[in-house]
Amino acid sequence: MRSYQKLRTVVPQLVVSQEEEEEEENAATPTPAGHSKLAPWWVGSGLLVTAVLLSTITVWVLRQVSGGWHGPAPPPQCHLVPESHRYDCYPERSVVVTQELCESRGCCFIETLPAVGGKRGVPWCFYPPDFPSYMVQSLNQTPLGMAGLLVRREKAYYPRDIPVLRMDVEFQTNARLRIKITDAAKPRYEVPLDVPQVMKRAENPIYSLEFSRDPFGVLLRRRGTGTVLLNTTVAPLIFADQFLQISTALPSRFLYGLGEHRSTLLHSLDWNTLTLWARDVAPMESFNLYGAHPFYLLMEEGGDAHGIFLLNSNAMEVALQPAPGLTWRTIGGVLDFYIFLGPDPNMVIQQYQEVIGFPAMPPLWALGFHLCRWGYSSSNETWQTARAMRNFQIPQDAQWNDIDYMDGYRDFTFDPQKFASLPSLVEDLHKHGQHYVMILDPGISSTSPRGSYWPFDEGLRRGLFLNTTQGQPLIGQVWPGYTAFPDFSNTDTHQWWLENLQRFHAHVPFDGLWIDMNEPSNFMDGSEEGCPPGELDSPPYTPAVLGNSLSAKTVCASAKQNASVHYNLHNLYGLKEAEATARALIQIRGKRPFVISRSTFPSQGRYSGHWLGDNRSQWKDMYYSIPGMLSFSLFGIPLVGADICGFSGSTSEELCIRWMQLGAFYPFSRNHNTLNEKTQDPTVFSPSARTAMKDVLLTRYSLLPFLYTLFHRAHLQGETVARPLFFEFPWDVATYGLDRQFLWGQSLLVTPVLEPGADSVLGYFPQGVWYDFYTGSSVNSSGEMLKLSAPLDHLNLHLREGSILPTQKPGTTSKATRGNPLRLIVALSSRATAWGDLFWDDGESLDTFERGNYSYLVFNATENIFTSNVLHASTEAAYVTIDAVSFYGVQEPPSKVLLDGQEKPFSYLDNQVLTVSGLSLGLSQGFSLQWL
């Protein structure tokens, strides 16, 4: 085993072995400044290691005597590695790993009991402590940080390993650093993502960095606590042309992110491998789904948080193990890490979005209720559904159509018989203050007679489709039959896409677009001709993708695109299509775009929202929508939701009521179901069910001012909209695993019923005072689970003490709601204080904040005085009034209430709710209320 010693630089530190320190005295590396030993990663306390050593050697000797080993016994040092710390040396899933195969890689082989349920467990083949890796050849200061060379003395076991790597470290901000490792000799593919370019080095970083020289490793610490956030000495770095792997110890087991997957919000570290490769598949546990998000957030002991983003778009898997530890494996590109040190989880996500971009501000109507189904047989049937919603006065902002509207399932067409009245339907929606959204798939039909289908003819003429290795358009199969796939990495394709949308919009003036099937999905593997032999379609290592092939239900990885090969760009396909679509909508409508995409990648929030895909009408699917929604909040895509009541299968009335209650609090709220299943829009259920659904939608619409303000804060500074409880209570470990409740912003707690037959629900209430949203009655929690009454027509909502929520009398559309008076709800803290804000603009114009066309109000309550302060005003605010203010938690009945010094009538209830109504105050005027 090796011991390590430190060499110091200004911010980072270099750790080298004692022998190598003497050899490198004259090299261009930092000079020594004191020495202290770092214990090897596999060594804990001395007594524990001694005990482990004695016991493992005893077992080894006994098994040698008894003949229990099959083949040569592993060396004693292999037994020193605890099972939880064994990093997999043979992760290939298509191979039964034998001792011979394992030892051919120079690794330890020890059989263990198989994992329960067929899952992968403790690896039988793992790295020994002295497995050869890279070493640091040189390390120098740069204006932004450091640069160094890493060299490998022995070849790795994957082909074309790269002998010399370049490492660049940038201390970008006091809470963010970047570590990039790539080939020192020639350029490699890098993700074409706009990231901030820093001009100077951070002056007071809250982190310190150390390096192990041989073997190479990174140790990153939080200065305030000394917590080690990264320790890559736990396993060797491997950097081959098509296999890049780096591992790290983790400071705790509380890890989130790494999407897109169906799982609990808090990931299991019990030998859990998460694959990132965009795939069209109905959400199910254990498989790679529609998007790829190589970012995780981790809660440290004591409540601090950090996040790590690997800017890499190749097929990837992240292996989690109970050490706790994590291994990144990707099959291309570079290792380009951004580390965000928070220190609280909200700040981590904000810092992440400073790199990938803040989400776009949605139009107000996007936050209303949306209705869709696959199976509207005609535009008239679609129209009838919208009319029925109006007849029952159920709120609805947008009516959608799935692929039914198309002529032969071809993009940019509509069925001239069944959907002949589609333009009239859209006109009618607009007259009623509603909007129309239609689906588009990227696959362009390639079988129409030449000259009859402009999108394909023109795309072919301009050379805008993905090509085979032979330079011909790659032909797959999607809904219209044989199809070609637009290359959205080519900006010329964006122009062609715009022209197609302009031509269609002239006939059907749609308002938003739903881009589906953009992984891209393909009903055949690869193409009509399969995929050619070669290491792009059959790489030396294939991550644990569903279908065991990169081309499973998508196009060939070898397909040629303008920016690179599809092997590198696959995970970006949905992002680039969303970018083209959002920009086209801006040019066509001159307003904020509304785009919902199935496939996503980091920075997607700049262009689109996301829905969680083709779920099922099952209770467990309703539950899984919550961790799915919260994960996308972490990924910087706040406009997210699931298909309410489920997409496939038939819902029950009870399930649909409960799901409508939950779905009314998805940031993106849409009811959608599939072909040949019974209708599930609110109008088709019993009167009591219909009323329950209508009531919860009216509650959502009453909260639109609050929700819209949350989206403004997300757009402006990267705050989350739907939020896990631990974001607001990071010191409360009991919140770390909660994913059956969530918050809107800091203050509104949603506790849905997720089980059939229930008339009550358990909810966790962090320490403090919480108020029933509807009544204002309070509960003072010490941090405990509470049983709440939950009849079928009721969703539990609670306000956190110290918050002020702007609400509005709801209408049946967001446009109708906008003109109604506001009511402010002031939830007083135990110290009788509260704070809130309101962002207000016209709800649809571009860049209103950036251009100053908005109003922004801040509300405060302290010492029995409430104030509304107008920090910025626009003409839009002149048309809205504040009619009432309700105060929750007023301990004593007041004798009088003063509005700007003038006495006003009020009401006071036994549950300590004070209400002052009939104010009719213009939103653009500040005022104060005092109760005595």
Tab-separated table of N, CA and C in Angstrom, residues 398-510:
chain	number	residue	atom	x	y	z
A	398	ALA	N	-56.238	25.345	-22.407
A	398	ALA	CA	-55.736	24.858	-23.689
A	398	ALA	C	-56.369	23.522	-24.044
A	399	GLN	N	-56.742	23.399	-25.315
A	399	GLN	CA	-57.200	22.131	-25.875
A	399	GLN	C	-56.115	21.626	-26.816
A	400	TRP	N	-55.831	20.338	-26.717
A	400	TRP	CA	-54.755	19.731	-27.495
A	400	TRP	C	-55.305	18.677	-28.445
A	401	ASN	N	-54.491	18.378	-29.472
A	401	ASN	CA	-54.727	17.196	-30.304
A	401	ASN	C	-53.461	16.375	-30.413
A	402	ASP	N	-53.649	15.058	-30.334
A	402	ASP	CA	-52.585	14.094	-30.605
A	402	ASP	C	-52.529	13.859	-32.121
A	403	ILE	N	-51.885	12.792	-32.548
A	403	ILE	CA	-51.632	12.571	-33.974
A	403	ILE	C	-52.894	12.308	-34.791
A	404	ASP	N	-54.046	12.196	-34.138
A	404	ASP	CA	-55.304	11.977	-34.869
A	404	ASP	C	-55.552	13.045	-35.935
A	405	TYR	N	-55.133	14.288	-35.652
A	405	TYR	CA	-55.481	15.393	-36.555
A	405	TYR	C	-54.752	15.319	-37.893
A	406	MET	N	-53.655	14.566	-37.943
A	406	MET	CA	-52.806	14.587	-39.136
A	406	MET	C	-53.424	13.781	-40.282
A	407	ASP	N	-53.012	14.101	-41.472
A	407	ASP	CA	-53.373	13.347	-42.662
A	407	ASP	C	-52.323	12.257	-42.859
A	408	GLY	N	-52.694	11.027	-42.555
A	408	GLY	CA	-51.739	9.928	-42.679
A	408	GLY	C	-50.588	10.020	-41.702
A	409	TYR	N	-50.826	10.659	-40.567
A	409	TYR	CA	-49.809	10.823	-39.520
A	409	TYR	C	-48.588	11.613	-39.998
A	410	ARG	N	-48.776	12.438	-41.021
A	410	ARG	CA	-47.664	13.229	-41.549
A	410	ARG	C	-47.671	14.615	-40.911
A	411	ASP	N	-46.499	15.042	-40.451
A	411	ASP	CA	-46.351	16.376	-39.869
A	411	ASP	C	-46.802	17.450	-40.850
A	412	PHE	N	-47.294	18.559	-40.290
A	412	PHE	CA	-47.658	19.766	-41.037
A	412	PHE	C	-48.835	19.527	-42.000
A	413	THR	N	-49.680	18.549	-41.640
A	413	THR	CA	-50.906	18.309	-42.400
A	413	THR	C	-52.053	18.121	-41.419
A	414	PHE	N	-53.292	18.274	-41.907
A	414	PHE	CA	-54.434	17.840	-41.110
A	414	PHE	C	-55.437	17.125	-42.014
A	415	ASP	N	-56.112	16.155	-41.436
A	415	ASP	CA	-57.029	15.289	-42.171
A	415	ASP	C	-58.140	16.139	-42.794
A	416	PRO	N	-58.259	16.148	-44.112
A	416	PRO	CA	-59.231	17.050	-44.753
A	416	PRO	C	-60.686	16.639	-44.547
A	417	GLN	N	-60.923	15.401	-44.107
A	417	GLN	CA	-62.290	14.979	-43.829
A	417	GLN	C	-62.605	15.067	-42.340
A	418	LYS	N	-61.894	14.302	-41.527
A	418	LYS	CA	-62.221	14.211	-40.110
A	418	LYS	C	-61.894	15.501	-39.354
A	419	PHE	N	-60.927	16.238	-39.812
A	419	PHE	CA	-60.517	17.465	-39.113
A	419	PHE	C	-60.667	18.695	-40.000
A	420	ALA	N	-61.664	18.659	-40.847
A	420	ALA	CA	-61.886	19.788	-41.750
A	420	ALA	C	-62.205	21.068	-40.992
A	421	SER	N	-62.861	20.930	-39.834
A	421	SER	CA	-63.243	22.124	-39.068
A	421	SER	C	-62.180	22.555	-38.064
A	422	LEU	N	-60.981	22.013	-38.180
A	422	LEU	CA	-59.933	22.363	-37.211
A	422	LEU	C	-59.643	23.864	-37.174
A	423	PRO	N	-59.522	24.545	-38.310
A	423	PRO	CA	-59.299	26.001	-38.220
A	423	PRO	C	-60.416	26.718	-37.473
A	424	SER	N	-61.663	26.274	-37.671
A	424	SER	CA	-62.786	26.909	-36.968
A	424	SER	C	-62.735	26.617	-35.475
A	425	LEU	N	-62.327	25.397	-35.116
A	425	LEU	CA	-62.167	25.055	-33.701
A	425	LEU	C	-61.157	25.987	-33.040
A	426	VAL	N	-60.026	26.185	-33.692
A	426	VAL	CA	-58.990	27.045	-33.122
A	426	VAL	C	-59.503	28.476	-32.995
A	427	GLU	N	-60.217	28.936	-33.974
A	427	GLU	CA	-60.798	30.283	-33.914
A	427	GLU	C	-61.756	30.406	-32.728
A	428	ASP	N	-62.558	29.375	-32.507
A	428	ASP	CA	-63.499	29.390	-31.389
A	428	ASP	C	-62.766	29.401	-30.048
A	429	LEU	N	-61.713	28.611	-29.926
A	429	LEU	CA	-60.924	28.621	-28.693
A	429	LEU	C	-60.389	30.022	-28.412
A	430	HIS	N	-59.872	30.654	-29.433
A	430	HIS	CA	-59.319	32.000	-29.262
A	430	HIS	C	-60.389	32.995	-28.831
A	431	LYS	N	-61.591	32.863	-29.380
A	431	LYS	CA	-62.673	33.764	-29.000
A	431	LYS	C	-63.036	33.629	-27.526
A	432	HIS	N	-62.809	32.440	-26.979
A	432	HIS	CA	-63.131	32.192	-25.570
A	432	HIS	C	-61.905	32.330	-24.657
A	433	GLY	N	-60.852	32.970	-25.155
A	433	GLY	CA	-59.661	33.185	-24.333
A	433	GLY	C	-58.873	31.919	-24.082
A	434	GLN	N	-59.024	30.929	-24.982
A	434	GLN	CA	-58.322	29.658	-24.826
A	434	GLN	C	-57.296	29.479	-25.946
A	435	HIS	N	-56.538	28.398	-25.850
A	435	HIS	CA	-55.419	28.211	-26.755
A	435	HIS	C	-55.411	26.789	-27.318
A	436	TYR	N	-54.674	26.626	-28.413
A	436	TYR	CA	-54.623	25.334	-29.101
A	436	TYR	C	-53.180	24.863	-29.207
A	437	VAL	N	-52.980	23.603	-28.845
A	437	VAL	CA	-51.655	22.978	-28.891
A	437	VAL	C	-51.770	21.676	-29.683
A	438	MET	N	-50.817	21.424	-30.559
A	438	MET	CA	-50.840	20.199	-31.365
A	438	MET	C	-49.511	19.478	-31.253
A	439	ILE	N	-49.552	18.207	-31.556
A	439	ILE	CA	-48.370	17.367	-31.483
A	439	ILE	C	-47.596	17.418	-32.790
A	440	LEU	N	-46.283	17.303	-32.693
A	440	LEU	CA	-45.415	17.109	-33.851
A	440	LEU	C	-44.386	16.041	-33.494
A	441	ASP	N	-44.137	15.135	-34.411
A	441	ASP	CA	-43.075	14.149	-34.265
A	441	ASP	C	-41.951	14.503	-35.229
A	442	PRO	N	-40.710	14.181	-34.886
A	442	PRO	CA	-39.616	14.562	-35.786
A	442	PRO	C	-39.556	13.735	-37.068
A	443	GLY	N	-40.074	12.494	-37.046
A	443	GLY	CA	-39.999	11.640	-38.224
A	443	GLY	C	-40.819	12.216	-39.381
A	444	ILE	N	-40.163	12.447	-40.510
A	444	ILE	CA	-40.805	13.031	-41.693
A	444	ILE	C	-41.047	11.929	-42.722
A	445	SER	N	-42.304	11.764	-43.114
A	445	SER	CA	-42.664	10.709	-44.054
A	445	SER	C	-41.826	10.803	-45.327
A	446	SER	N	-41.289	9.668	-45.744
A	446	SER	CA	-40.407	9.642	-46.926
A	446	SER	C	-41.030	8.904	-48.097
A	447	THR	N	-42.307	8.534	-48.001
A	447	THR	CA	-42.907	7.658	-49.015
A	447	THR	C	-43.909	8.357	-49.924
A	448	SER	N	-44.198	9.628	-49.665
A	448	SER	CA	-45.149	10.328	-50.530
A	448	SER	C	-44.559	10.509	-51.927
A	449	PRO	N	-45.407	10.514	-52.964
A	449	PRO	CA	-44.891	10.754	-54.316
A	449	PRO	C	-44.106	12.062	-54.373
A	450	ARG	N	-43.018	12.048	-55.121
A	450	ARG	CA	-42.176	13.226	-55.228
A	450	ARG	C	-43.001	14.436	-55.673
A	451	GLY	N	-42.824	15.535	-54.980
A	451	GLY	CA	-43.530	16.755	-55.297
A	451	GLY	C	-44.845	16.925	-54.569
A	452	SER	N	-45.254	15.892	-53.779
A	452	SER	CA	-46.553	15.984	-53.097
A	452	SER	C	-46.437	16.315	-51.620
A	453	TYR	N	-45.238	16.222	-51.073
A	453	TYR	CA	-45.079	16.470	-49.630
A	453	TYR	C	-43.847	17.347	-49.438
A	454	TRP	N	-44.097	18.658	-49.330
A	454	TRP	CA	-43.020	19.646	-49.301
A	454	TRP	C	-42.020	19.418	-48.174
A	455	PRO	N	-42.445	19.075	-46.943
A	455	PRO	CA	-41.450	18.925	-45.870
A	455	PRO	C	-40.340	17.931	-46.204
A	456	PHE	N	-40.688	16.787	-46.792
A	456	PHE	CA	-39.637	15.828	-47.152
A	456	PHE	C	-38.879	16.279	-48.390
A	457	ASP	N	-39.611	16.707	-49.418
A	457	ASP	CA	-38.935	17.108	-50.663
A	457	ASP	C	-37.919	18.211	-50.401
A	458	GLU	N	-38.330	19.210	-49.632
A	458	GLU	CA	-37.452	20.341	-49.404
A	458	GLU	C	-36.303	19.977	-48.451
A	459	GLY	N	-36.609	19.159	-47.434
A	459	GLY	CA	-35.545	18.712	-46.537
A	459	GLY	C	-34.504	17.890	-47.264
A	460	LEU	N	-34.960	17.067	-48.200
A	460	LEU	CA	-34.042	16.255	-48.997
A	460	LEU	C	-33.209	17.143	-49.914
A	461	ARG	N	-33.864	18.113	-50.544
A	461	ARG	CA	-33.145	19.008	-51.453
A	461	ARG	C	-32.053	19.785	-50.720
A	462	ARG	N	-32.343	20.185	-49.495
A	462	ARG	CA	-31.366	20.979	-48.736
A	462	ARG	C	-30.372	20.113	-47.953
A	463	GLY	N	-30.574	18.803	-47.946
A	463	GLY	CA	-29.662	17.914	-47.231
A	463	GLY	C	-29.738	18.054	-45.726
A	464	LEU	N	-30.961	18.014	-45.182
A	464	LEU	CA	-31.168	18.335	-43.772
A	464	LEU	C	-31.493	17.127	-42.895
A	465	PHE	N	-31.417	15.929	-43.446
A	465	PHE	CA	-31.764	14.742	-42.672
A	465	PHE	C	-30.513	14.014	-42.192
A	466	LEU	N	-30.695	13.197	-41.141
A	466	LEU	CA	-29.620	12.312	-40.714
A	466	LEU	C	-29.267	11.376	-41.864
A	467	ASN	N	-27.978	11.154	-42.059
A	467	ASN	CA	-27.516	10.298	-43.139
A	467	ASN	C	-26.865	9.030	-42.616
A	468	THR	N	-26.871	8.007	-43.457
A	468	THR	CA	-26.138	6.783	-43.152
A	468	THR	C	-24.652	7.034	-43.368
A	469	THR	N	-23.859	6.052	-43.063
A	469	THR	CA	-22.418	6.169	-43.302
A	469	THR	C	-22.114	6.271	-44.795
A	470	GLN	N	-23.092	5.880	-45.623
A	470	GLN	CA	-22.921	5.975	-47.071
A	470	GLN	C	-23.375	7.319	-47.631
A	471	GLY	N	-23.856	8.215	-46.753
A	471	GLY	CA	-24.237	9.536	-47.200
A	471	GLY	C	-25.646	9.663	-47.719
A	472	GLN	N	-26.472	8.646	-47.511
A	472	GLN	CA	-27.867	8.690	-47.917
A	472	GLN	C	-28.753	8.906	-46.691
A	473	PRO	N	-29.936	9.525	-46.874
A	473	PRO	CA	-30.811	9.714	-45.714
A	473	PRO	C	-31.104	8.399	-45.000
A	474	LEU	N	-30.931	8.409	-43.690
A	474	LEU	CA	-31.256	7.223	-42.898
A	474	LEU	C	-32.775	7.117	-42.806
A	475	ILE	N	-33.300	5.970	-43.179
A	475	ILE	CA	-34.742	5.765	-43.192
A	475	ILE	C	-35.131	4.799	-42.075
A	476	GLY	N	-35.987	5.277	-41.180
A	476	GLY	CA	-36.548	4.443	-40.125
A	476	GLY	C	-38.041	4.327	-40.315
A	477	GLN	N	-38.723	3.985	-39.244
A	477	GLN	CA	-40.176	3.841	-39.331
A	477	GLN	C	-40.818	4.406	-38.068
A	478	VAL	N	-41.757	5.325	-38.269
A	478	VAL	CA	-42.536	5.862	-37.163
A	478	VAL	C	-43.996	5.867	-37.618
A	479	TRP	N	-44.838	6.709	-37.059
A	479	TRP	CA	-46.278	6.633	-37.311
A	479	TRP	C	-46.670	6.709	-38.779
A	480	PRO	N	-46.078	7.567	-39.599
A	480	PRO	CA	-46.519	7.615	-40.992
A	480	PRO	C	-45.950	6.498	-41.863
A	481	GLY	N	-45.137	5.613	-41.297
A	481	GLY	CA	-44.459	4.583	-42.089
A	481	GLY	C	-42.984	4.909	-42.155
A	482	TYR	N	-42.393	4.725	-43.313
A	482	TYR	CA	-40.977	5.016	-43.459
A	482	TYR	C	-40.741	6.521	-43.344
A	483	THR	N	-39.700	6.863	-42.583
A	483	THR	CA	-39.457	8.273	-42.278
A	483	THR	C	-37.974	8.600	-42.323
A	484	ALA	N	-37.704	9.872	-42.597
A	484	ALA	CA	-36.372	10.442	-42.424
A	484	ALA	C	-36.400	11.317	-41.175
A	485	PHE	N	-35.207	11.595	-40.641
A	485	PHE	CA	-35.118	12.309	-39.369
A	485	PHE	C	-34.345	13.617	-39.559
A	486	PRO	N	-34.985	14.747	-39.270
A	486	PRO	CA	-34.287	16.034	-39.412
A	486	PRO	C	-33.056	16.100	-38.510
A	487	ASP	N	-32.031	16.735	-39.014
A	487	ASP	CA	-30.800	16.941	-38.242
A	487	ASP	C	-30.854	18.319	-37.602
A	488	PHE	N	-31.318	18.360	-36.353
A	488	PHE	CA	-31.466	19.647	-35.673
A	488	PHE	C	-30.138	20.205	-35.170
A	489	SER	N	-29.047	19.468	-35.348
A	489	SER	CA	-27.739	20.055	-35.023
A	489	SER	C	-27.285	21.012	-36.121
A	490	ASN	N	-28.028	21.044	-37.228
A	490	ASN	CA	-27.738	21.908	-38.362
A	490	ASN	C	-28.665	23.123	-38.292
A	491	THR	N	-28.117	24.320	-38.218
A	491	THR	CA	-28.960	25.512	-38.107
A	491	THR	C	-29.816	25.709	-39.355
A	492	ASP	N	-29.399	25.181	-40.498
A	492	ASP	CA	-30.239	25.255	-41.696
A	492	ASP	C	-31.541	24.476	-41.494
A	493	THR	N	-31.478	23.428	-40.693
A	493	THR	CA	-32.687	22.662	-40.389
A	493	THR	C	-33.658	23.501	-39.576
A	494	HIS	N	-33.161	24.350	-38.711
A	494	HIS	CA	-34.022	25.242	-37.930
A	494	HIS	C	-34.836	26.145	-38.862
A	495	GLN	N	-34.186	26.638	-39.912
A	495	GLN	CA	-34.894	27.498	-40.859
A	495	GLN	C	-35.976	26.714	-41.607
A	496	TRP	N	-35.651	25.509	-42.030
A	496	TRP	CA	-36.622	24.636	-42.707
A	496	TRP	C	-37.796	24.313	-41.784
A	497	TRP	N	-37.505	24.044	-40.527
A	497	TRP	CA	-38.539	23.759	-39.523
A	497	TRP	C	-39.455	24.971	-39.365
A	498	LEU	N	-38.862	26.146	-39.283
A	498	LEU	CA	-39.639	27.385	-39.189
A	498	LEU	C	-40.554	27.539	-40.403
A	499	GLU	N	-40.040	27.312	-41.573
A	499	GLU	CA	-40.846	27.488	-42.784
A	499	GLU	C	-42.016	26.506	-42.812
A	500	ASN	N	-41.797	25.282	-42.399
A	500	ASN	CA	-42.888	24.310	-42.311
A	500	ASN	C	-43.967	24.778	-41.346
A	501	LEU	N	-43.538	25.266	-40.190
A	501	LEU	CA	-44.504	25.725	-39.186
A	501	LEU	C	-45.247	26.967	-39.665
A	502	GLN	N	-44.555	27.850	-40.347
A	502	GLN	CA	-45.221	29.044	-40.881
A	502	GLN	C	-46.308	28.661	-41.873
A	503	ARG	N	-45.996	27.716	-42.747
A	503	ARG	CA	-46.972	27.298	-43.761
A	503	ARG	C	-48.208	26.690	-43.095
A	504	PHE	N	-47.993	25.891	-42.035
A	504	PHE	CA	-49.130	25.250	-41.378
A	504	PHE	C	-49.916	26.265	-40.538
A	505	HIS	N	-49.198	27.159	-39.878
A	505	HIS	CA	-49.843	28.159	-39.030
A	505	HIS	C	-50.767	29.072	-39.837
A	506	ALA	N	-50.465	29.262	-41.102
A	506	ALA	CA	-51.327	30.081	-41.955
A	506	ALA	C	-52.718	29.470	-42.089
A	507	HIS	N	-52.819	28.150	-41.907
A	507	HIS	CA	-54.112	27.455	-41.987
A	507	HIS	C	-54.694	27.169	-40.602
A	508	VAL	N	-53.848	26.751	-39.689
A	508	VAL	CA	-54.274	26.403	-38.328
A	508	VAL	C	-53.413	27.220	-37.360
A	509	PRO	N	-53.911	28.333	-36.853
A	509	PRO	CA	-53.080	29.223	-36.021
A	509	PRO	C	-52.886	28.693	-34.601
A	510	PHE	N	-52.104	27.657	-34.485
A	510	PHE	CA	-51.801	27.035	-33.195
A	510	PHE	C	-51.054	28.007	-32.296
